[in-house]
Coordinates of C-alpha atoms in Angstrom, one line a residue:
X96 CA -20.2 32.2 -32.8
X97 CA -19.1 28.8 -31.5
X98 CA -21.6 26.3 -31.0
X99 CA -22.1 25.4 -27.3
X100 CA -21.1 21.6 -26.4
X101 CA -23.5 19.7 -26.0
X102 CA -23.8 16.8 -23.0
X103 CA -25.2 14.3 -25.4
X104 CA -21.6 15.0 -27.4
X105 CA -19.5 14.8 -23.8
X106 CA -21.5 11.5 -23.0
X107 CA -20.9 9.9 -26.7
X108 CA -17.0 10.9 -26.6
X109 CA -16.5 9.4 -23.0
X110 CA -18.0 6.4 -24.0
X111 CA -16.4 5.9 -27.1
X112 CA -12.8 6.6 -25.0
X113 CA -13.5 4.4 -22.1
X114 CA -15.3 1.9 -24.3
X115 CA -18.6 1.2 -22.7
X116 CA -21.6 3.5 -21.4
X117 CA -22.1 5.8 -18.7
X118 CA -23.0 3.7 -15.9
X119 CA -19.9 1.6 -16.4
X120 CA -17.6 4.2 -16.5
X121 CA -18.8 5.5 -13.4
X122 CA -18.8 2.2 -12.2
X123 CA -14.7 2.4 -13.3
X124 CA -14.8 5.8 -11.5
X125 CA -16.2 4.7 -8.4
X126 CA -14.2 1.4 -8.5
X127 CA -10.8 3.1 -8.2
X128 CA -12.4 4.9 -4.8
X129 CA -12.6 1.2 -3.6
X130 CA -9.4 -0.2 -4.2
X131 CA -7.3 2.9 -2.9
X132 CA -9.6 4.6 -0.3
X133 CA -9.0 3.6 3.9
X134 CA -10.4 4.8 6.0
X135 CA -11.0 8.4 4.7
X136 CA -14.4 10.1 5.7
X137 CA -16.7 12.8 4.1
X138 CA -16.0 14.0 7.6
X139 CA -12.6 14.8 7.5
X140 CA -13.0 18.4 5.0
X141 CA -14.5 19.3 8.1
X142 CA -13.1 18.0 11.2
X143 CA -9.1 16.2 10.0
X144 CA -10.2 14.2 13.8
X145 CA -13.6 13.4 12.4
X146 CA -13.7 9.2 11.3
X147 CA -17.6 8.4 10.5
X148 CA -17.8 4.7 9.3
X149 CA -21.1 5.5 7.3
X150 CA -19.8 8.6 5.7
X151 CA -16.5 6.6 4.4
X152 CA -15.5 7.4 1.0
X153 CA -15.5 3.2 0.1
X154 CA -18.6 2.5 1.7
X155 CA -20.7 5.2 -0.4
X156 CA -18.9 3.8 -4.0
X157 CA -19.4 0.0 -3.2
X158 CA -23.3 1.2 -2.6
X159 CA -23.1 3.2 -5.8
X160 CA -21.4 0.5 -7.2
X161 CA -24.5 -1.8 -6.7
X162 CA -26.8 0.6 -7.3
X163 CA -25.8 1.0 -10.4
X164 CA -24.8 -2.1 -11.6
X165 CA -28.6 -2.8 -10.7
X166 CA -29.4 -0.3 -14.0
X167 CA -27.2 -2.3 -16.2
X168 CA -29.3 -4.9 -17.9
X169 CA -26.6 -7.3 -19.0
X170 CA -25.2 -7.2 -15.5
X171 CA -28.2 -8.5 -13.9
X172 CA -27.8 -12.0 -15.2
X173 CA -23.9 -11.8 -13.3
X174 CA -25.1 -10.4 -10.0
X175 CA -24.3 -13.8 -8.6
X176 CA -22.3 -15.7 -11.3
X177 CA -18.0 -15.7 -10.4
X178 CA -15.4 -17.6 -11.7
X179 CA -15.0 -20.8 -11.3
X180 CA -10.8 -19.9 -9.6
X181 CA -12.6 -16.8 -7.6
X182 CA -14.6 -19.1 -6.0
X183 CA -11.7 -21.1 -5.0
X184 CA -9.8 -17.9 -4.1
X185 CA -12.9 -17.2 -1.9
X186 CA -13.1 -20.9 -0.2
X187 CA -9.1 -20.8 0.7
X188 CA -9.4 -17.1 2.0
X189 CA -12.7 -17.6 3.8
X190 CA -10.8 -20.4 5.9
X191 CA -7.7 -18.1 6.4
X192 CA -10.5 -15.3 7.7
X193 CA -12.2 -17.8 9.3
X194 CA -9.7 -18.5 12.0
X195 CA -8.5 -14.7 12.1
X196 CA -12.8 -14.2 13.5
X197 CA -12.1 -16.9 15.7
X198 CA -8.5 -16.1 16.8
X199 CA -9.8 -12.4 17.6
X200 CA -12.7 -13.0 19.7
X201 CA -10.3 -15.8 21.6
X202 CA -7.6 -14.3 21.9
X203 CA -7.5 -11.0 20.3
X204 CA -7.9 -7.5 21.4
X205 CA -11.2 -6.3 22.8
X206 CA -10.8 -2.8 22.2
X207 CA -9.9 -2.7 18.7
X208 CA -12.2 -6.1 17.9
X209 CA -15.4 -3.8 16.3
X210 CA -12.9 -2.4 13.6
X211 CA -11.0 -5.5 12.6
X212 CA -14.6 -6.7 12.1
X213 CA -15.9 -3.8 10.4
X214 CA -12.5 -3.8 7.8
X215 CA -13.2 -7.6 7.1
X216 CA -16.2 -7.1 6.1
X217 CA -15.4 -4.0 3.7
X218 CA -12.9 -6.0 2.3
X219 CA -15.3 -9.4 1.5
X220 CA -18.1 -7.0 0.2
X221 CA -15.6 -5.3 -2.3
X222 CA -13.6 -8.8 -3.0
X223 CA -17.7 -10.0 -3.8
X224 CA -17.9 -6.3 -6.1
X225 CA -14.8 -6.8 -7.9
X226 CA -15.4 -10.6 -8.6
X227 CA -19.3 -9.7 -9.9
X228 CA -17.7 -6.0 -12.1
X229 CA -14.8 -7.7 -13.7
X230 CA -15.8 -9.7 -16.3
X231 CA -13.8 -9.3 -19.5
X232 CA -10.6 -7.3 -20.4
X233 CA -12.3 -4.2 -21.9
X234 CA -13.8 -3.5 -18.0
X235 CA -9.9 -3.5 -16.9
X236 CA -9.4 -1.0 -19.5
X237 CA -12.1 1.3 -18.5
X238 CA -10.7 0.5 -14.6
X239 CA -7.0 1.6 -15.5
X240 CA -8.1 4.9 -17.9
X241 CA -10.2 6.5 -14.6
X242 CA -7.3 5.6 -12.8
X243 CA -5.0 7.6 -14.5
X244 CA -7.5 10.9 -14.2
X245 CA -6.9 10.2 -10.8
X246 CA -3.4 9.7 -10.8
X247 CA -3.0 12.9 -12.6
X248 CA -4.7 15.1 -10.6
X249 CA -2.8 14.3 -7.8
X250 CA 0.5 14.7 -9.5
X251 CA -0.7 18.2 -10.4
X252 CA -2.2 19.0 -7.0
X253 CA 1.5 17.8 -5.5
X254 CA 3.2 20.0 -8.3
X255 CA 1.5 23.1 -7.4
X256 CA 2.5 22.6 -3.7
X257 CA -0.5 21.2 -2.4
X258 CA 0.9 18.5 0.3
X259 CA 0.7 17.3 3.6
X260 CA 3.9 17.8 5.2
X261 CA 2.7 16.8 8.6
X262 CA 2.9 13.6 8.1
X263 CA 5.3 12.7 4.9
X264 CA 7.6 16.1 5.6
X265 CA 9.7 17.2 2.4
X266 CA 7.9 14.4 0.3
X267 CA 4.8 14.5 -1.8
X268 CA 1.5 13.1 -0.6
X269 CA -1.4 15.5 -0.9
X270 CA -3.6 13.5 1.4
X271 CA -2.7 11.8 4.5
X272 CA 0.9 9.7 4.4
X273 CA 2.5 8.6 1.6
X274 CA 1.9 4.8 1.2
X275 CA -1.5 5.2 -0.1
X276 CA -0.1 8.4 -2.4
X277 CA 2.7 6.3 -3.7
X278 CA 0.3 2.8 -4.4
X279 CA -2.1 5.1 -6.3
X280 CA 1.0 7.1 -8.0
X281 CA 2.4 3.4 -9.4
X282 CA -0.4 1.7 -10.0
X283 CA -1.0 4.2 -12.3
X284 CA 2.3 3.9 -13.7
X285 CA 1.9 0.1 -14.4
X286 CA -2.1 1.1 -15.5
X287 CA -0.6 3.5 -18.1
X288 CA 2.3 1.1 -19.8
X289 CA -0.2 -1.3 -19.5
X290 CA -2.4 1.0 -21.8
X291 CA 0.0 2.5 -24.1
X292 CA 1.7 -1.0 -24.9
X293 CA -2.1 -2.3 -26.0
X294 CA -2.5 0.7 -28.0
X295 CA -2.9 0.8 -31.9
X296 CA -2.9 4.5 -32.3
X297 CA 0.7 6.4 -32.0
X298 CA -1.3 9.6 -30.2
X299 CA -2.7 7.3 -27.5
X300 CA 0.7 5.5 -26.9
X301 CA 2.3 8.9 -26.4
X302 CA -0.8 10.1 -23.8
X303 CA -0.8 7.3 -21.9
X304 CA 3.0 7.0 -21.9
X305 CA 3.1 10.4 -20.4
X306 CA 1.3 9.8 -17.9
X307 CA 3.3 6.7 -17.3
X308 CA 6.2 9.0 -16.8
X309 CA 4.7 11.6 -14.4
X310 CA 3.2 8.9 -11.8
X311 CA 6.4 7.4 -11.8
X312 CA 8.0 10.6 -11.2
X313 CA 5.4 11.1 -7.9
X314 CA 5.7 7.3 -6.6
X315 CA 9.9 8.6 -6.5
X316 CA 8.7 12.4 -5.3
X317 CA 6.8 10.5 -1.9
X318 CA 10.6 9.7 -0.8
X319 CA 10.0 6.6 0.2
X320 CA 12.6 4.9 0.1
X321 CA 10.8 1.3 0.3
X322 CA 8.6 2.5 -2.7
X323 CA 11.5 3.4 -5.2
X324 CA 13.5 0.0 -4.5
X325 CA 10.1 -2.3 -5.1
X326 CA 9.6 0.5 -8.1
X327 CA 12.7 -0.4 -9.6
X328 CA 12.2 -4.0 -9.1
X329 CA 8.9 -4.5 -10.5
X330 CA 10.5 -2.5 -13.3
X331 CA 13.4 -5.2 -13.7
X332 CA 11.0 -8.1 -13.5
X333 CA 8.0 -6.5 -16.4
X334 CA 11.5 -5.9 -18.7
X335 CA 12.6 -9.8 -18.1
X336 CA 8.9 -10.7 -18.4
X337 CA 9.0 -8.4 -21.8
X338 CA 12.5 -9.8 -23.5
X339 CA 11.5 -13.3 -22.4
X340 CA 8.4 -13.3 -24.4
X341 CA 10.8 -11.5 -27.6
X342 CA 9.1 -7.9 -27.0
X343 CA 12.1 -6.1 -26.9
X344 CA 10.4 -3.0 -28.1
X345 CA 8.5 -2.7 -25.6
X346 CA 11.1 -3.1 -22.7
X347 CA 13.4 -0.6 -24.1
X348 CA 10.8 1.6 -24.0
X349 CA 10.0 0.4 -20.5
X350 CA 13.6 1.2 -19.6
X351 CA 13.9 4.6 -21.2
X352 CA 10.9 5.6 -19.5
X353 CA 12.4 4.5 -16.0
X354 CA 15.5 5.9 -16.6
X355 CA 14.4 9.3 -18.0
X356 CA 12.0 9.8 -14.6
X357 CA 14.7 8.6 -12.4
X358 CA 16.9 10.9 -14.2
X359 CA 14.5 14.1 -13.3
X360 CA 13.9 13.2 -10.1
X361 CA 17.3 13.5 -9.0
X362 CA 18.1 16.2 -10.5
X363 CA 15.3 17.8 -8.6
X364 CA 14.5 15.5 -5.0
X365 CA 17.9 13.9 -5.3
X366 CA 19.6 15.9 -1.9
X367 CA 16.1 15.5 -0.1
X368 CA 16.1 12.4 -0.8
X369 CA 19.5 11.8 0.4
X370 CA 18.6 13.2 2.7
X371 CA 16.1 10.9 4.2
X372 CA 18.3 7.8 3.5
X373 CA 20.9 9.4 5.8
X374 CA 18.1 9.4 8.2
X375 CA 18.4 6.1 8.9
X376 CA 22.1 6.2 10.3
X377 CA 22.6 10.3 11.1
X378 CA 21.5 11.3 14.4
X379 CA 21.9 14.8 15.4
X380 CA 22.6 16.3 18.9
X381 CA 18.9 17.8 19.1
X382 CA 17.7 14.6 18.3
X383 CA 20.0 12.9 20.6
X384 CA 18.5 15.1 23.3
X385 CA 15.2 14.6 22.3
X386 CA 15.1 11.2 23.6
X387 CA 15.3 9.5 20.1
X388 CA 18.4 7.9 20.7
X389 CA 18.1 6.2 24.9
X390 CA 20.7 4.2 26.4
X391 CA 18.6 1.5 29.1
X392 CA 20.6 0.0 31.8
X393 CA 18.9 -3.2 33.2
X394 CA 17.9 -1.7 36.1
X395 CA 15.6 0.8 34.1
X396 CA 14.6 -1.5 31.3
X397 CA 11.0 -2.0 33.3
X398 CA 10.5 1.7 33.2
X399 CA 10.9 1.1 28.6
X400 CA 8.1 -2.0 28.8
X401 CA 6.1 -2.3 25.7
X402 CA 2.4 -0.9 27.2
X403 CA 4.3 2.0 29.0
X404 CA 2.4 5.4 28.5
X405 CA 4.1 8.8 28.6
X406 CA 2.0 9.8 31.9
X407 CA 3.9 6.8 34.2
X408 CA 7.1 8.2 33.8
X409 CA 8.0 10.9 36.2
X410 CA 10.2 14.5 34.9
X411 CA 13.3 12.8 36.5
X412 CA 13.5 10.0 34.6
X413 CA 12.4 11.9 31.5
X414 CA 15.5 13.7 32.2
X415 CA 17.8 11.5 33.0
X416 CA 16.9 9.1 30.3
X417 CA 17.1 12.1 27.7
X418 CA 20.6 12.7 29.3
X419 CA 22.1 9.3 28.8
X420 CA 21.5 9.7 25.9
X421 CA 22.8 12.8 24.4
X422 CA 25.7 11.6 26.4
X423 CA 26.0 8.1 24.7
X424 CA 26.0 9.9 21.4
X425 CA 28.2 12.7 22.7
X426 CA 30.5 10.5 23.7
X427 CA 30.5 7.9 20.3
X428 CA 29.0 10.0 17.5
X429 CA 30.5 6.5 15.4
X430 CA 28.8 4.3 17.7
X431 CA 27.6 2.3 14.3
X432 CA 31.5 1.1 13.8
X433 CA 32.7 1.6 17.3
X434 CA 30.4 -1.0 18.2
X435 CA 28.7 -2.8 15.6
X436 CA 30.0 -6.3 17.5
X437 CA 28.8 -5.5 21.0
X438 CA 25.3 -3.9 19.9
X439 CA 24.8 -6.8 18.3
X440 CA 24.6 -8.6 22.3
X441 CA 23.1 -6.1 23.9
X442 CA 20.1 -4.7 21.6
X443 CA 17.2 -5.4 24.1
X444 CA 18.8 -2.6 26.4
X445 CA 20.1 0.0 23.9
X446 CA 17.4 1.9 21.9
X447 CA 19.2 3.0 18.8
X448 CA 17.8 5.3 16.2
X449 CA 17.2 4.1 12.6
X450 CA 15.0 6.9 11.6
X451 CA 11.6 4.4 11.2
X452 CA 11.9 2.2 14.1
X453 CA 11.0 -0.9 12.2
X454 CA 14.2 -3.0 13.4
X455 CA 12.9 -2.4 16.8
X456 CA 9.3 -3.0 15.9
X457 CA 10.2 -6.5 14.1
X458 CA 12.4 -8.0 17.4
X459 CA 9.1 -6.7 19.1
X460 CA 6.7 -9.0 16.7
X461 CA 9.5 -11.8 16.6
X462 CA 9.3 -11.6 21.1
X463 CA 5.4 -11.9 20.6
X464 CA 5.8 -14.8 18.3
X465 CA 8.2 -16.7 20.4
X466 CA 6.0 -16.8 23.3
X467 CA 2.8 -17.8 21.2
X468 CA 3.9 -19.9 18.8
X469 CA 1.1 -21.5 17.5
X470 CA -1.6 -19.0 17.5
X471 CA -0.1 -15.9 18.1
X472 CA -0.2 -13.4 20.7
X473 CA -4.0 -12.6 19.5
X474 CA -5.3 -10.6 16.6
X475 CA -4.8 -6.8 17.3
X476 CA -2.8 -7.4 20.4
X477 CA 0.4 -6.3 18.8
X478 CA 1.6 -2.7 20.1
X479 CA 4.9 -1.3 20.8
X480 CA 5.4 1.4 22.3
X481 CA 8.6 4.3 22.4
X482 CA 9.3 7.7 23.5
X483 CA 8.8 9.9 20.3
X484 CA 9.7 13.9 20.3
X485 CA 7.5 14.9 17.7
X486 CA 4.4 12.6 18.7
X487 CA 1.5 13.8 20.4
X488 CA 2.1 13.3 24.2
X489 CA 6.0 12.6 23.9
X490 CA 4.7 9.0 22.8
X491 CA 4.1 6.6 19.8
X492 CA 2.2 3.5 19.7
X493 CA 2.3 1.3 16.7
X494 CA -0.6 -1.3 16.5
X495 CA 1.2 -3.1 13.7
X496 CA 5.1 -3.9 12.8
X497 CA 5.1 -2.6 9.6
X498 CA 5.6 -5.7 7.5
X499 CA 2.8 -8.1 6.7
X500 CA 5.1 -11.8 7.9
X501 CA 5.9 -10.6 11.6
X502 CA 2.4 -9.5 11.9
X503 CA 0.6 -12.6 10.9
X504 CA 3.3 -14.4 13.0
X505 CA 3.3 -12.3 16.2
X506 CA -0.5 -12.1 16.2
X507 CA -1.7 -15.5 14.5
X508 CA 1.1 -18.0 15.2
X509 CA 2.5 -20.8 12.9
X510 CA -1.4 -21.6 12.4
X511 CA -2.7 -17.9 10.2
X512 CA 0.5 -18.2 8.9
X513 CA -0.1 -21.0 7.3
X514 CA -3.3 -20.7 6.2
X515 CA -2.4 -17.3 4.9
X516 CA 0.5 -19.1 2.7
X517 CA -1.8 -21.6 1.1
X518 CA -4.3 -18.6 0.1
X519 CA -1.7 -17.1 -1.3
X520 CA -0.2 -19.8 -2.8
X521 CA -4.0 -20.6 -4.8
X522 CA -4.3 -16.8 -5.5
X523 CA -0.8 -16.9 -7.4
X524 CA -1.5 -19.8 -9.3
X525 CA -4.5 -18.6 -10.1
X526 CA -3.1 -14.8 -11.4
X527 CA -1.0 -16.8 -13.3
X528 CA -2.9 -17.9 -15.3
X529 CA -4.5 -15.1 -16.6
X530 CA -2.0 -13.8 -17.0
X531 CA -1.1 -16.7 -19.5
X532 CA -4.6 -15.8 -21.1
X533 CA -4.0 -12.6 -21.1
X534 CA -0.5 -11.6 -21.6
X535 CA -0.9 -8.0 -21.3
X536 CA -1.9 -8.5 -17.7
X537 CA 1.5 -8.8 -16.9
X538 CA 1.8 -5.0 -16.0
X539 CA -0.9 -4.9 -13.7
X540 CA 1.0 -8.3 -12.1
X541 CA 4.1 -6.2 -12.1
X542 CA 1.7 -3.7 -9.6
X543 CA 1.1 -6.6 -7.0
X544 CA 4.8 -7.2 -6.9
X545 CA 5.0 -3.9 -5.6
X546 CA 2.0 -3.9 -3.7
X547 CA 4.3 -7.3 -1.9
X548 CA 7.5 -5.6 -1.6
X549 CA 6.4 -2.8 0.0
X550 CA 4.1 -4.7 2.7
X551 CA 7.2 -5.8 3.6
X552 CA 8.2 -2.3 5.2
X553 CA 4.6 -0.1 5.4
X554 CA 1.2 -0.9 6.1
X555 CA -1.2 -4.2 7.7
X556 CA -2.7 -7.2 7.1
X557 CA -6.0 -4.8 5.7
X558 CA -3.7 -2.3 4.0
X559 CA -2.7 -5.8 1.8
X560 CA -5.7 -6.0 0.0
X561 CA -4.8 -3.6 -2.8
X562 CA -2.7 -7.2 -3.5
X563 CA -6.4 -9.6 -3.3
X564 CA -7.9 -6.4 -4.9
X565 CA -5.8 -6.6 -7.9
X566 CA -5.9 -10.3 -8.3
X567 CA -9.3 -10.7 -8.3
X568 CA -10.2 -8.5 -11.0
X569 CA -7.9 -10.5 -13.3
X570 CA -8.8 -13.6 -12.3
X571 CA -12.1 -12.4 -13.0
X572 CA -11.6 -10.4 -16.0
X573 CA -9.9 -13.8 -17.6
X574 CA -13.4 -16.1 -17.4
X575 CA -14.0 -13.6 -21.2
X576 CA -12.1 -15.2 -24.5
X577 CA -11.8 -11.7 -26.0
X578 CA -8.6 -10.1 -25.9
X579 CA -8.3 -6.7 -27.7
X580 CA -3.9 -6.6 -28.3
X581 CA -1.2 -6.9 -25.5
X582 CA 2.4 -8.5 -25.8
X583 CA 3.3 -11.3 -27.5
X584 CA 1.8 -14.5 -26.4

């Protein structure tokens, strides 16, 4: 009869895999919660309404973080010791948040002011947490190998059919939407070449590679079409990064793995997928009469203003704004060609359907913008509001435009824009160079290239920092001299 395993033999093997002992790999554990986790309660496996701040996913791993770190001796020594470039990081993004405090209680929004407050400070107290855990190369190993447990559960849990189609439809996403999925999905992608290529032992390479392959796979399966472009990019630039430095190994592996994923998954999401890029320009009747596609007349623009709610509009003009439109596309199902030069003149009074709304959101930020140059139109005082079929009410309200630029413009002016470039300016220099130290960082760079690209299209100014996130745990990681392989220097 088989011996029974023993936990002392578990604990010995994880640490000898994840190369340190128990408490850091939780640590690494606990550390991916805090990177990737929102707003997601305890709360919600009981109540998918429910949103209690003190039973939030991230605040319970930064406190175990702590705790923990606490326990480790040689950590107690770092508690307060950074970087020398963190700390610079920290003085230039401590003036950017500076004035977005004093821009908010100015000017900003009252009623959303406690949460931009609360989010700030989640995001300085983890920005403090990754500059203290990352300290050398071998605890961004350890970070990236729980990573990819987690990116492989959720490929498996999205392979078996477990998905929430409310919100991302035919595309995977197991929990809530699909821009958190897809970050998580391809930063495990980037964790995993990252990995393999640093690798001695030809079994490891071919694990890690693998699981290269299926997160890639998942990032495409979201069907997000913003996600697949920055992939492919980030793709391009790690392969002109790799045959720059001579490593042409490497990127031909790189590419055969892209291609090969991209390969499968349009042979088996390829029509949905399609699908969803049509979205963008196809407009069926139902939709038409659903109010999705709403020719205004100057004389009922007022009744379209950006803070209208569903309740002030009456049934009749429900109706007859439903039935101008269904007309309108009745009338010029090619609408797109027929008038491509006269839409162009008249786009504050016709509505047009592009299957995200994000042109229309944009002109609304760039409105904002223009009448508050300087400092904006106040922090959290963006909104735009449209009739939306299959929103609750009839109505959607977005508090953000969906790409990082026109909200620092529309809500912080020339001023936070500013201040945001310079921080970001510092940060990249400072990436840089450890990137230069360690040239194997340069797939976990590749990451915040997508992280960039797709703040672009999804997410807000806290949804961005994923991007400081990363940053800092490799400016961090590069204050160590050790370096345990990567691509050529």
């Amino acid at each position: 009869m088989m011996n029974a395993i023993k936990p002392a033999a578990i604990k010995t093997a994880l640490e000898q895999y994840f190369g340190g002992h128990f408490l850091q790999i939780l640590n690494a554990f606990l550390m991916v919660v805090v990177f990737f986790s929102g707003k997601f309660s305890f709360a919600r496996f009981l109540d998918e309404s429910a949103r209690v701040p003190w039973l939030e996913l991230r605040i319970w791993a930064i406190l175990g973080i702590f705790v923990s770190m606490i326990f480790l001796k040689e950590n107690r020594k770092d508690l307060f010791k950074m970087e020398r470039g963190v700390l610079f990081f920290f003085g230039t993004y401590a003036v950017f948040l500076t004035y977005v405090f004093i821009n908010l209680f100015n000017w900003g929004t009252e009623t959303h002011r406690n949460d931009l407050v609360y989010d700030s400070l989640v995001v300085i107290a983890s920005l403090i947490l990754i500059s203290i855990q990352f300290k050398d190369e071998q605890g961004i190993v350890r970070f990236c190998k729980a990573a990819e447990l987690f990116g492989g559960v959720l490929f498996m849990l999205c392979l078996v059919g477990f998905g929430n189609p409310d919100l991302n439809g035919s595309g995977w996403a197991p929990f809530g939407g699909p821009i958190t999925f897809y970050r998580i999905e391809f930063f495990v992608f980037c964790a995993a070449v990252f990995l393999a290529f640093k690798s001695t032992k030809r079994r490891e390479q071919v694990v890690h590679l693998l699981f290269a392959v299926v997160t890639l796979y998942s990032t495409f399966a979201s069907l997000s079409k913003m996600a697949t472009a920055a992939a492919m990019l980030a793709i391009v630039y790690l392969t002109y990064i790799l045959v720059s430095k001579g490593d042409y190994k490497k990127a031909g592996l790189l590419v055969l793995s892209g291609v090969v994923t991209f390969t499968l998954f349009v042979k088996t999401f390829g029509t949905r997928f399609v699908g969803r890029i049509n979205e963008i320009s196809n407009i069926s009747v139902e939709k038409s009469a659903s109010s999705e596609v709403v020719f205004i007349p100057d004389n009922v623009k007022l009744l379209y203003r950006n803070d209208l709610k569903f309740e002030e509009l009456s049934v009749d003009q429900k109706k007859k704004m439903i039935s101008v439109g269904s007309f309108f596309y009745d009338n010029y199902p090619n609408y797109q060609e027929e008038f491509a030069g006269f839409l162009r003149f008249v786009d504050r009074y016709a509505i047009i359907y592009d299957g995200s709304a994000r042109l229309r959101m944009w002109m609304e930020a760039f409105d904002l913008f223009k009448a508050h140059r300087w400092f904006g139109g106040g922090v959290g005082n963006y909104s735009y509001t449209e009739l939306n079929y299959y929103a609750k009410g009839g109505m959607e309200t977005y508090r953000y435009p969906h790409n990082i630029f026109f909200e620092l413009v529309s809500t912080t002016g020339l001023v936070g824009l500013a201040l945001f470039g310079l921080c970001l300016f510092v940060f990249l220099v400072l990436v840089s160079r450890a990137v230069d130290k360690f040239p194997a960082f340069v797939f976990l760079q590749g990451y915040m290239l997508f992280v960039f690209l797709t703040s672009m299209f999804a997410g807000d100014l806290f949804d961005f920092k994923i991007f400081w996130f990363m940053g800092c745990a490799l400016i961090s990681s590069a204050r160590s001299t050790l370096s345990n392989g990567g691509i050529n220097s």
